[in-house]
CSV table of C-alpha atoms and ligand atoms in Angstrom, one decimal:
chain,number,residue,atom,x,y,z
A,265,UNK,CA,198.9,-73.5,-73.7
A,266,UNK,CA,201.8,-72.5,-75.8
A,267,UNK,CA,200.3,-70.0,-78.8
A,268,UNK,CA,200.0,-71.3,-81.9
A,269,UNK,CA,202.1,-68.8,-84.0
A,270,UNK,CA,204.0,-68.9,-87.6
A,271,UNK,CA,206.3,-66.0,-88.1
A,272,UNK,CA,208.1,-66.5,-91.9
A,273,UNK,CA,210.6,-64.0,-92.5
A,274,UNK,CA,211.5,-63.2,-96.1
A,275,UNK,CA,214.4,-61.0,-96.2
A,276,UNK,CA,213.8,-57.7,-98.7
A,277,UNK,CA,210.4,-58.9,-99.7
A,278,UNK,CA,208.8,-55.3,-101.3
A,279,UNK,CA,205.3,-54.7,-100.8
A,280,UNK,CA,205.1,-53.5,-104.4
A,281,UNK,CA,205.7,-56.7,-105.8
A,282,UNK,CA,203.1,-58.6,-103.8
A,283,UNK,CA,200.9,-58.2,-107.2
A,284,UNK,CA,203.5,-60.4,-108.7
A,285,UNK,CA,203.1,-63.0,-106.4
A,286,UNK,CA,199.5,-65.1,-107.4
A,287,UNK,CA,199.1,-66.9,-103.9
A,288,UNK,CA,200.5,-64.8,-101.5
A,289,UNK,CA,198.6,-61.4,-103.0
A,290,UNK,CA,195.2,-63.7,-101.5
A,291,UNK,CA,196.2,-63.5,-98.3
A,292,UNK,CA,193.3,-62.2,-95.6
A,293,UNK,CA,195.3,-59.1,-94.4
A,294,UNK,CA,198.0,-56.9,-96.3
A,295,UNK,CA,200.1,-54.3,-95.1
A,296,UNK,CA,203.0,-51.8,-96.7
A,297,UNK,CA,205.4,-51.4,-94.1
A,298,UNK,CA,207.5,-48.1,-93.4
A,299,UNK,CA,211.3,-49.7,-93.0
A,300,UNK,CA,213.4,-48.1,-90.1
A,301,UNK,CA,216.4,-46.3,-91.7
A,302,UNK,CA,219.2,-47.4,-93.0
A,303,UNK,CA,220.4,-51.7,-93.5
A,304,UNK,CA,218.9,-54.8,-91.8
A,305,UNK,CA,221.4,-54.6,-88.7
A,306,UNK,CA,219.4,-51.8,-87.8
A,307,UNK,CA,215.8,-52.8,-89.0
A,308,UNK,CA,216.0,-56.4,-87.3
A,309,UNK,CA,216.2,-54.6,-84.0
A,310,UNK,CA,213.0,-52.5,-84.5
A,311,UNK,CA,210.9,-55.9,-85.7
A,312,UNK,CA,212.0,-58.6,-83.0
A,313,UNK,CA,212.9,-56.1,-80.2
A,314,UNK,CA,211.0,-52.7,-80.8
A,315,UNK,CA,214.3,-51.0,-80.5
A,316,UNK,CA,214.9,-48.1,-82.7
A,317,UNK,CA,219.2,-46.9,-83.5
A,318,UNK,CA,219.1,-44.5,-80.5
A,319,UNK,CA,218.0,-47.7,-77.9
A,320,UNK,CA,220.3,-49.5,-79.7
A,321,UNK,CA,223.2,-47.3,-79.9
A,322,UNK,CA,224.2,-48.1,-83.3
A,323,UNK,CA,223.3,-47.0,-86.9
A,324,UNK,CA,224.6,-49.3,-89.8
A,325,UNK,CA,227.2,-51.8,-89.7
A,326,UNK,CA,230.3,-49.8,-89.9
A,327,UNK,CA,231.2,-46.2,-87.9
A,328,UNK,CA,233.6,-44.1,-87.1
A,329,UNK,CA,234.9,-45.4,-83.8
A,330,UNK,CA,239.3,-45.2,-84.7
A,331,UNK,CA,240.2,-47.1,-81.6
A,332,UNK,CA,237.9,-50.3,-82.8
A,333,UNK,CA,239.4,-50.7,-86.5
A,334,UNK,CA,241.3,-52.8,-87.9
A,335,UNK,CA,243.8,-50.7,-88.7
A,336,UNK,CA,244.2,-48.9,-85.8
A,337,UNK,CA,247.5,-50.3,-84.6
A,338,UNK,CA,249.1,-49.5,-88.1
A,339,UNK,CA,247.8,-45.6,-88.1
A,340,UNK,CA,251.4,-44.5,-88.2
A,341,UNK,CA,252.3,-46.5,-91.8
A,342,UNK,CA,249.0,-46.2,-93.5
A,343,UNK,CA,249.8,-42.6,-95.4
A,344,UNK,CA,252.7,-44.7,-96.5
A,345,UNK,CA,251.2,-47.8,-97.6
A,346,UNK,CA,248.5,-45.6,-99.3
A,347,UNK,CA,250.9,-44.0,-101.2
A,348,UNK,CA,253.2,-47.3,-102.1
A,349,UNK,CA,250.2,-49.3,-103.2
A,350,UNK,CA,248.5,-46.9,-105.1
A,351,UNK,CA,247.2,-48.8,-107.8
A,352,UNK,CA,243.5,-50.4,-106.4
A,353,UNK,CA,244.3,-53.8,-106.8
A,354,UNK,CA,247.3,-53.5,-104.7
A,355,UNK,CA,245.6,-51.1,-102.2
A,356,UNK,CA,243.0,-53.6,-102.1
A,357,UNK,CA,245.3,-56.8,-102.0
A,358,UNK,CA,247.2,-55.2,-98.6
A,359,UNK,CA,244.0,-54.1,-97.2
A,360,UNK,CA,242.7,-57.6,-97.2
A,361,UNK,CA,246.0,-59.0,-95.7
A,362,UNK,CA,245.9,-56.4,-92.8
A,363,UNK,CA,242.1,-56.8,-92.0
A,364,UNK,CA,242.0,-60.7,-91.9
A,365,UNK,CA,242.1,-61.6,-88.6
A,366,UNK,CA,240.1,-58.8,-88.0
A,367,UNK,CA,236.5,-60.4,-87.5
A,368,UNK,CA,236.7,-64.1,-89.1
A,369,UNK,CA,234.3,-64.4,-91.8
A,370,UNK,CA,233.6,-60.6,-92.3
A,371,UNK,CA,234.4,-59.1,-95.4
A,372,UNK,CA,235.9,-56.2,-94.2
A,373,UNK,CA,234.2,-52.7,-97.1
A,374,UNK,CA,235.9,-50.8,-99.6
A,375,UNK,CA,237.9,-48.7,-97.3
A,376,UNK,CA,241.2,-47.4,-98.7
A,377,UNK,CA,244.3,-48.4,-96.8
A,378,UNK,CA,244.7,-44.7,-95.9
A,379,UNK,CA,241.7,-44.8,-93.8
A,380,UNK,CA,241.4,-47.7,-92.3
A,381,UNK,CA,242.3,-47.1,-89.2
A,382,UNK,CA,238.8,-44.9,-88.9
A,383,UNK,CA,235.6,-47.5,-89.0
A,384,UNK,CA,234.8,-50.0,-86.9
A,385,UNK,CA,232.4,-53.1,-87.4
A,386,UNK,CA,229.3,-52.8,-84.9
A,387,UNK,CA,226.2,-53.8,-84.4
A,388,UNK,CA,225.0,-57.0,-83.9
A,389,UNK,CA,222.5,-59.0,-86.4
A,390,UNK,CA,219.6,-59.9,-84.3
A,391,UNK,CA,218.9,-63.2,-86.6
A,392,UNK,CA,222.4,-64.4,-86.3
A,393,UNK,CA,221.9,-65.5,-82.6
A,394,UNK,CA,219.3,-64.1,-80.7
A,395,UNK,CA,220.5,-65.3,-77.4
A,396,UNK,CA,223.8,-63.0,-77.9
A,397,UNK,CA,221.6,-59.9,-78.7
A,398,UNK,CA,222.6,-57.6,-75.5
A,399,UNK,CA,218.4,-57.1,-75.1
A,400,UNK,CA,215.6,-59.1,-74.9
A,401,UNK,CA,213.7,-59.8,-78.5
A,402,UNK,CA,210.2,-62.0,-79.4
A,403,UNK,CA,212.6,-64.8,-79.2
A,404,UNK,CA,214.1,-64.5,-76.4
A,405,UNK,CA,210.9,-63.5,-74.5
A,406,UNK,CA,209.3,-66.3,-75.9
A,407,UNK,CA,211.5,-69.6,-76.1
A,408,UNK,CA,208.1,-71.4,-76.7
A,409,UNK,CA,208.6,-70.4,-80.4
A,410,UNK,CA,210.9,-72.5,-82.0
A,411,UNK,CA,213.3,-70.6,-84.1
A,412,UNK,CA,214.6,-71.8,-87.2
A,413,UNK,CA,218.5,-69.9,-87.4
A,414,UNK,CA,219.2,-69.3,-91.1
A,415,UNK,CA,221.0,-72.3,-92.9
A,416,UNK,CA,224.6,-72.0,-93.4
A,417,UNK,CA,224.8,-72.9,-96.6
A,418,UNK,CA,225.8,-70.4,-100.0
A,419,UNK,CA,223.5,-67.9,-100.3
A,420,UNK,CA,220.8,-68.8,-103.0
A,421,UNK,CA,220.4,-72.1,-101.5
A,422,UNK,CA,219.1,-71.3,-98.2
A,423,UNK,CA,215.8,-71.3,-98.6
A,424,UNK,CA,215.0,-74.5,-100.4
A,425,UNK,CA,216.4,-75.8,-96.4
A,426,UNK,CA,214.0,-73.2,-94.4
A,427,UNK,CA,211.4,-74.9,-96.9
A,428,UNK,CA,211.3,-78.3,-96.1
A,429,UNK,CA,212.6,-77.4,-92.4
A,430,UNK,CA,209.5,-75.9,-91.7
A,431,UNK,CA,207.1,-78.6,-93.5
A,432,UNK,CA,209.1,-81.2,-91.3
A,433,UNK,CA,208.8,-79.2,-88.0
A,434,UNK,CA,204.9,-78.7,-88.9
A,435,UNK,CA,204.6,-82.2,-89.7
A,436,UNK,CA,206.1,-83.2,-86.1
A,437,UNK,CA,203.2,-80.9,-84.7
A,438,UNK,CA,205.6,-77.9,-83.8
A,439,UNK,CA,202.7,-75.5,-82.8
A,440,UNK,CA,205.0,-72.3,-82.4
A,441,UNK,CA,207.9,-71.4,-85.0
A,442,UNK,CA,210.2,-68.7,-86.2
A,443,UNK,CA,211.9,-69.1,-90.3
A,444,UNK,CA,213.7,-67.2,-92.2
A,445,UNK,CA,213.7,-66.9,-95.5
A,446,UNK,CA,217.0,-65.1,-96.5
A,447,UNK,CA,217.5,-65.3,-100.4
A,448,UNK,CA,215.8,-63.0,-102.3
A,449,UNK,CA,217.9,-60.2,-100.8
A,450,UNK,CA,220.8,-61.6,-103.0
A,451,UNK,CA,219.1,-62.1,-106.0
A,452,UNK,CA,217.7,-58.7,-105.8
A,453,UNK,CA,221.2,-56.9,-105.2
A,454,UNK,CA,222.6,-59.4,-108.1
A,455,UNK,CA,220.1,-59.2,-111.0
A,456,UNK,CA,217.6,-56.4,-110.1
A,457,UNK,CA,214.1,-56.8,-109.4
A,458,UNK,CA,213.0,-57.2,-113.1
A,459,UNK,CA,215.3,-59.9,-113.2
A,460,UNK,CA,214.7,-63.0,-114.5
A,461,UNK,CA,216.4,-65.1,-111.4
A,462,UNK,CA,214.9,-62.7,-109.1
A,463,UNK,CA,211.6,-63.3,-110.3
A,464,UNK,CA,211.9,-66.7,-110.5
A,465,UNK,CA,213.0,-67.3,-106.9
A,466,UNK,CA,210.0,-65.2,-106.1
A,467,UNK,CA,207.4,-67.3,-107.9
A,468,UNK,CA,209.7,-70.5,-105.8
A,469,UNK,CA,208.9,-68.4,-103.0
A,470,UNK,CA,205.0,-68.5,-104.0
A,471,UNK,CA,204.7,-71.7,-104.1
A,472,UNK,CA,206.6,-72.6,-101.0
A,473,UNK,CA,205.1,-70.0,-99.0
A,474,UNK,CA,202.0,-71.5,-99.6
A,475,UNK,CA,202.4,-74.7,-99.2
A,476,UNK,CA,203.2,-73.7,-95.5
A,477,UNK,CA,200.1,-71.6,-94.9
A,478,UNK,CA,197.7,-74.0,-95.9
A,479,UNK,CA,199.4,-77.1,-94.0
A,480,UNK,CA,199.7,-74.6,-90.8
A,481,UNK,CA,196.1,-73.2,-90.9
A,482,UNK,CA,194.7,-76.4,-91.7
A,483,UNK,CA,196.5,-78.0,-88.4
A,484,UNK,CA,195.9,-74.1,-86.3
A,485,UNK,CA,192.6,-73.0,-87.9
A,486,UNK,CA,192.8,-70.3,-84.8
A,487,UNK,CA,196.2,-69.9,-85.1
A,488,UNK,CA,198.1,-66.7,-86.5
A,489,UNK,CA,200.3,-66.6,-89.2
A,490,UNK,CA,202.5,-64.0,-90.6
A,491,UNK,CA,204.8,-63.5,-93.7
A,492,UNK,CA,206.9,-60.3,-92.8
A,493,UNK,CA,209.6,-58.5,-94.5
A,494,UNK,CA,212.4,-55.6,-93.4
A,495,UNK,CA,212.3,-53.8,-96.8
A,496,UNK,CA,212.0,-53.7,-100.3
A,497,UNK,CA,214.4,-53.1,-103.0
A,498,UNK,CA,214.5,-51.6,-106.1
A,499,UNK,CA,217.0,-52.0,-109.4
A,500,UNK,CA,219.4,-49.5,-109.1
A,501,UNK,CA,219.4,-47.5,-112.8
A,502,UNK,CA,222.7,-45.7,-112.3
A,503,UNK,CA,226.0,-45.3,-110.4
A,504,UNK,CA,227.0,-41.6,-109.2
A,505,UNK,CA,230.6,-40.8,-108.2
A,506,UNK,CA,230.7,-38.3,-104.7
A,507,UNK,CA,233.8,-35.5,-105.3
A,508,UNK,CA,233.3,-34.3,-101.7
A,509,UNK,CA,237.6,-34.4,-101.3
A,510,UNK,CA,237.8,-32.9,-104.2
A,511,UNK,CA,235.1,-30.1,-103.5
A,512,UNK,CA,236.4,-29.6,-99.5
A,513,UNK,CA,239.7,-31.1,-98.8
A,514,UNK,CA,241.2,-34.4,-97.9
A,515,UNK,CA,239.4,-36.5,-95.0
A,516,UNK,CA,241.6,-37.0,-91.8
A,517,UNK,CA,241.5,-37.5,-88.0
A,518,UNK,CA,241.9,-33.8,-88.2
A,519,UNK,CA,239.3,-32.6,-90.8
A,520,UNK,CA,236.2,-35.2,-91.4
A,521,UNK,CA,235.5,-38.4,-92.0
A,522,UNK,CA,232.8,-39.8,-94.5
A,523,UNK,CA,231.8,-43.4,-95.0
A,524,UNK,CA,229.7,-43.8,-98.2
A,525,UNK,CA,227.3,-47.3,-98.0
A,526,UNK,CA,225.4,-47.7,-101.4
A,527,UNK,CA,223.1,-45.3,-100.4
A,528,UNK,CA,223.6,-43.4,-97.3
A,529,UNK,CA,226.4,-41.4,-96.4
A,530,UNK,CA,227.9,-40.4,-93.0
A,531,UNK,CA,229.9,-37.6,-92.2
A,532,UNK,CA,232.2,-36.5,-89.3
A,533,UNK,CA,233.0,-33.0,-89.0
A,534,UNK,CA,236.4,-33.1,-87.2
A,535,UNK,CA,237.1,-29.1,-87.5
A,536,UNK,CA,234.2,-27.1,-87.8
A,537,UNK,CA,235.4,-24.5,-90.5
A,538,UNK,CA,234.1,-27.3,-92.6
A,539,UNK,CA,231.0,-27.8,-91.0
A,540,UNK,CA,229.5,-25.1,-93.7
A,541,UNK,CA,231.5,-26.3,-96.7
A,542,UNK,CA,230.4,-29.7,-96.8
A,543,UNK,CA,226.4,-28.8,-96.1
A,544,UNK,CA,226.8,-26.8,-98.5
A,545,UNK,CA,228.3,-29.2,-101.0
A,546,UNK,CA,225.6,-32.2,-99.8
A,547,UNK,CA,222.5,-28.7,-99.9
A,548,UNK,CA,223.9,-28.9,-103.7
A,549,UNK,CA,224.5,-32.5,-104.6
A,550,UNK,CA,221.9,-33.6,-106.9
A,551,UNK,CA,220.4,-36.8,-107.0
A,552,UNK,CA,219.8,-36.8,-102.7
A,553,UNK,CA,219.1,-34.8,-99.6
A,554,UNK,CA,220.5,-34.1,-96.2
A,555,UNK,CA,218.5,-35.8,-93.8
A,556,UNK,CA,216.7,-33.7,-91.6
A,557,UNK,CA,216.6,-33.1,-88.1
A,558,UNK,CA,213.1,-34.0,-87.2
A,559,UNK,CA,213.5,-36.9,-89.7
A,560,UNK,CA,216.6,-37.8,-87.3
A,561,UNK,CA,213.9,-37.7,-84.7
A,562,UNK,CA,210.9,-39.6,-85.9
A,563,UNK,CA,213.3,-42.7,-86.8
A,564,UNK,CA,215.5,-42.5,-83.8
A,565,UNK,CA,219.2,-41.3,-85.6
A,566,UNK,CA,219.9,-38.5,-83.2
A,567,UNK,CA,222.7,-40.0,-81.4
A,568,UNK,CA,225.7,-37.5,-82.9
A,569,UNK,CA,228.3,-41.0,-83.2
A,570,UNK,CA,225.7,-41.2,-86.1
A,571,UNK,CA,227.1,-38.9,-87.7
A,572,UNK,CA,227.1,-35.0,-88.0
A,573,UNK,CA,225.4,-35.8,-91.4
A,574,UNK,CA,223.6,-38.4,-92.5
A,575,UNK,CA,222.4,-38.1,-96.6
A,576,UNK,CA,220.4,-40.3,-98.6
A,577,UNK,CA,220.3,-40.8,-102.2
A,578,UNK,CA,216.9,-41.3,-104.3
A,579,UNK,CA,215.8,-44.3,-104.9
A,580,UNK,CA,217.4,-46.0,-107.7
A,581,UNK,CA,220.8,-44.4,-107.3
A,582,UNK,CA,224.2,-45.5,-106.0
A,583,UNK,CA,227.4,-44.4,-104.9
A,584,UNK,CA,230.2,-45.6,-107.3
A,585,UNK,CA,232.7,-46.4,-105.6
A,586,UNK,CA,231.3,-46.1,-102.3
A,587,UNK,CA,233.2,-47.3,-98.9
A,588,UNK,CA,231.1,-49.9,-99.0
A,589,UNK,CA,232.1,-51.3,-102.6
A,590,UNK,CA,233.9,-50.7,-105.9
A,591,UNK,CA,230.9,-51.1,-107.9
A,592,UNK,CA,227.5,-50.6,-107.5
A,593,UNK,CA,225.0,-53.4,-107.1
A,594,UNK,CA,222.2,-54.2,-109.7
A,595,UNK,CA,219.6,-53.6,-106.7
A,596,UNK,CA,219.0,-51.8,-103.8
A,597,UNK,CA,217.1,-50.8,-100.5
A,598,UNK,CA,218.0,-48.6,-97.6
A,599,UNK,CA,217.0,-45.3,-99.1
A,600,UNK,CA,214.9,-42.9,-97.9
A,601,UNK,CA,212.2,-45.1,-95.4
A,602,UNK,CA,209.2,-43.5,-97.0
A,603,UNK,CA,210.2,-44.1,-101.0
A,604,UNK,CA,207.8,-46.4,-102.9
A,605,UNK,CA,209.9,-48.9,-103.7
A,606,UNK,CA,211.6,-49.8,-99.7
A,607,UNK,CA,207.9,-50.6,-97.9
A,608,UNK,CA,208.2,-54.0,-96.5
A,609,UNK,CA,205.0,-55.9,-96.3
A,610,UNK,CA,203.3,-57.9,-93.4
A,611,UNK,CA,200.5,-60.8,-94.4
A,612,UNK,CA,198.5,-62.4,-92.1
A,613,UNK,CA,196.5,-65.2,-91.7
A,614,UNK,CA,194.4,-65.9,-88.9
A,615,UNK,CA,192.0,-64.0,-86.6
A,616,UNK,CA,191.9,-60.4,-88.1
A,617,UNK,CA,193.7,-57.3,-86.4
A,618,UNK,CA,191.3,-55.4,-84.8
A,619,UNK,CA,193.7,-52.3,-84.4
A,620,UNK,CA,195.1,-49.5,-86.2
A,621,UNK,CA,196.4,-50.9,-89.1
A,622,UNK,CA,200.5,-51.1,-89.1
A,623,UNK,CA,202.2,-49.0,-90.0
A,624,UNK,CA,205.9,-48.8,-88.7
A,625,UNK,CA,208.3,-52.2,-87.5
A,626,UNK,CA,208.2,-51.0,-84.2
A,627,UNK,CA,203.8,-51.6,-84.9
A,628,UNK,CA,204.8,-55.0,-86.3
A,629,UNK,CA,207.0,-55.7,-83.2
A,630,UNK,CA,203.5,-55.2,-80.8
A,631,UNK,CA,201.4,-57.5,-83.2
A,632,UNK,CA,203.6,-60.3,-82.7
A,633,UNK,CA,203.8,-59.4,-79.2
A,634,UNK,CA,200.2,-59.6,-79.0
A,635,UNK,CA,199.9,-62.9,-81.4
A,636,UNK,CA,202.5,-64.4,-78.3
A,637,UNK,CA,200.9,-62.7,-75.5
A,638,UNK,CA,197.4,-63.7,-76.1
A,639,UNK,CA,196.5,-59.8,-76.4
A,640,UNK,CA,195.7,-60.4,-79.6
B,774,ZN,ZN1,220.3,-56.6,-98.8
């Protein structure tokens, strides 16, 4: 008998904000869950395939891998163009010319045309297509479970599709499904958690997400269901600028490399005479921390392509510029996996967990195992 499971995936739903949610706050069991480091890319891999950035052999969505870049072939010119097109716009304008036919339909970061021939897209997003995923996931293990991809349609109009997608499948007696809810993530980078949009799509959410758990547990009354999230997010209070070429020198092939996301920075030592300088510049910088080596152990960053460095801002800050964007976003997550404000959250409805409570994805990853397995 195929198992009779519900797995609805809410994209940057925070455990914090479960109070603010009347129905879903009822549910039987609640959990705060410890995110993996770093951006969904990496966190996806850890919930669906209990693979942490070390199994996976990749940490964030962009890296320093020169060959792989877009602007590889034009190494030679880019000091040039750099210094022709010096105003943004125009640095900006070629920079999206050059990078077009790089990977359709990915916008490629902030990266000035000086560097671009350093970074590299990689990765691959587990929920995009699972079957192209180079390791075996839930879904993959388990084509029994229907899986709902994520609707290609603008984003803040997604999830009113997974919706009624999902009440149609249960209606048709689909016993076994995968959704995704992806919206909230947008509102929350757009308006903040305090919001008013954001907090309106979550009390949309609410409602939908309980319409679906009472028609599935009426029809599975055995059955399990989960609403699970990859992270919070918080409302980022204030930009903060990172002088690290003014403090120790320009970045090149030859000296380091840094790639600044909103909240997490990378860094390449190329010549170690630097290697001192800039820890000691990050040991200084106020507002974050260098991330640790046992910390690059317990969450599975050791892999030195990582980085040489990896530092991570407190919550609520955000590089401005960064090489990931211009300006900062009105919300945030991928800071430091144990701050208040990035614990994702796992509900359940349905026979309770007799284990150690959750704790970590990768725990998350063997519940659902066990709710498909039958080891429940
Ligand atoms: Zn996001």
């Amino acid at each position: 008998m195929s198992p009779e499971v519900l797995i609805v995936f809410v994209d940057s739903l925070p455990y914090a904000l479960l109070p603010r949610m009347e129905r879903m706050r009822r549910a039987p069991e609640a959990w705060p869950l410890r995110p993996g480091f770093g951006y969904s890319v990496n966190i996806h891999a850890e919930m669906f395939a209990g693979l942490l950035p070390d199994d996976v052999g990749y940490f964030g969505e962009w890296t320093y891998d020169p060959p792989h870049s877009p602007g590889w072939r034009y190494r030679r010119i880019l000091p040039l163009l750099d210094a022709l097109f010096h105003p943004y716009v125009l640095n900006r304008g070629l920079q999206t010319l050059l990078t077009r036919n790089y990977h359709p339909g990915v916008v490629v970061p902030n990266i000035p045309l000086r560097h671009l021939d350093k970074f590299a897209l990689t990765g691959y997003h587990l929920l995009d297509d699972p079957a192209a995923f180079p390791r075996p996931s839930i879904f993959t293990e388990h084509p029994e479970m229907r899986f709902l991809p994520i609707p290609r349609l603008p984003k803040g109009e997604r999830d009113a599709v997974s919706y009624e997608q999902t009440m149609a499948l249960l209606a048709e007696g689909v016993t076994s499904l995968f959704v995704p809810f992806p919206d909230l993530d947008g509102f929350g980078h757009r308006y903040g958690i305090e919001g008013e949009p954001y907090l309106e799509h979550l009390r949309r959410l609410d409602r939908w997400l309980d319409a679906v758990v009472e028609r599935f547990m009426e029809a599975h009354p055995h059955g399990h269901l989960f609403v699970v999230s990859d992270h919070g997010m918080v409302t980022v209070m204030k930009g903060i600028s990172l002088e690290l070429e003014r403090a120790v020198g320009p970045a090149s092939h030859r000296t380091y490399v840094y790639f600044s996301d909103a909240n997490i920075l990378r860094v390449w030592v190329k010549d170690e005479a630097l290697r001192e300088p800039i820890r000691s510049y990050l040991d200084a910088f106020e507002g974050g921390r260098l991330v640790t080596e046992a910390e690059r152990r317990e969450y599975g960053i050791t892999d030195p392509r990582f980085g040489d460095f990896i530092f991570v801002l407190e919550e609520g800050l955000a590089f401005e510029p960064s090489t990931f964007a211009r300006h900062k976003p009105k919300g945030m997550h991928g800071y430091h996996p144990e701050a208040p404000g990035q614990q994702a959250v796992c509900l359940h409805w349905g026979p309770a967990w007799r284990g150690d409570p959750p704790r970590r994805m990768r725990d998350l990853y063997q519940m659902l195992v066990a709710a498909l397995e039958g080891g429940w």
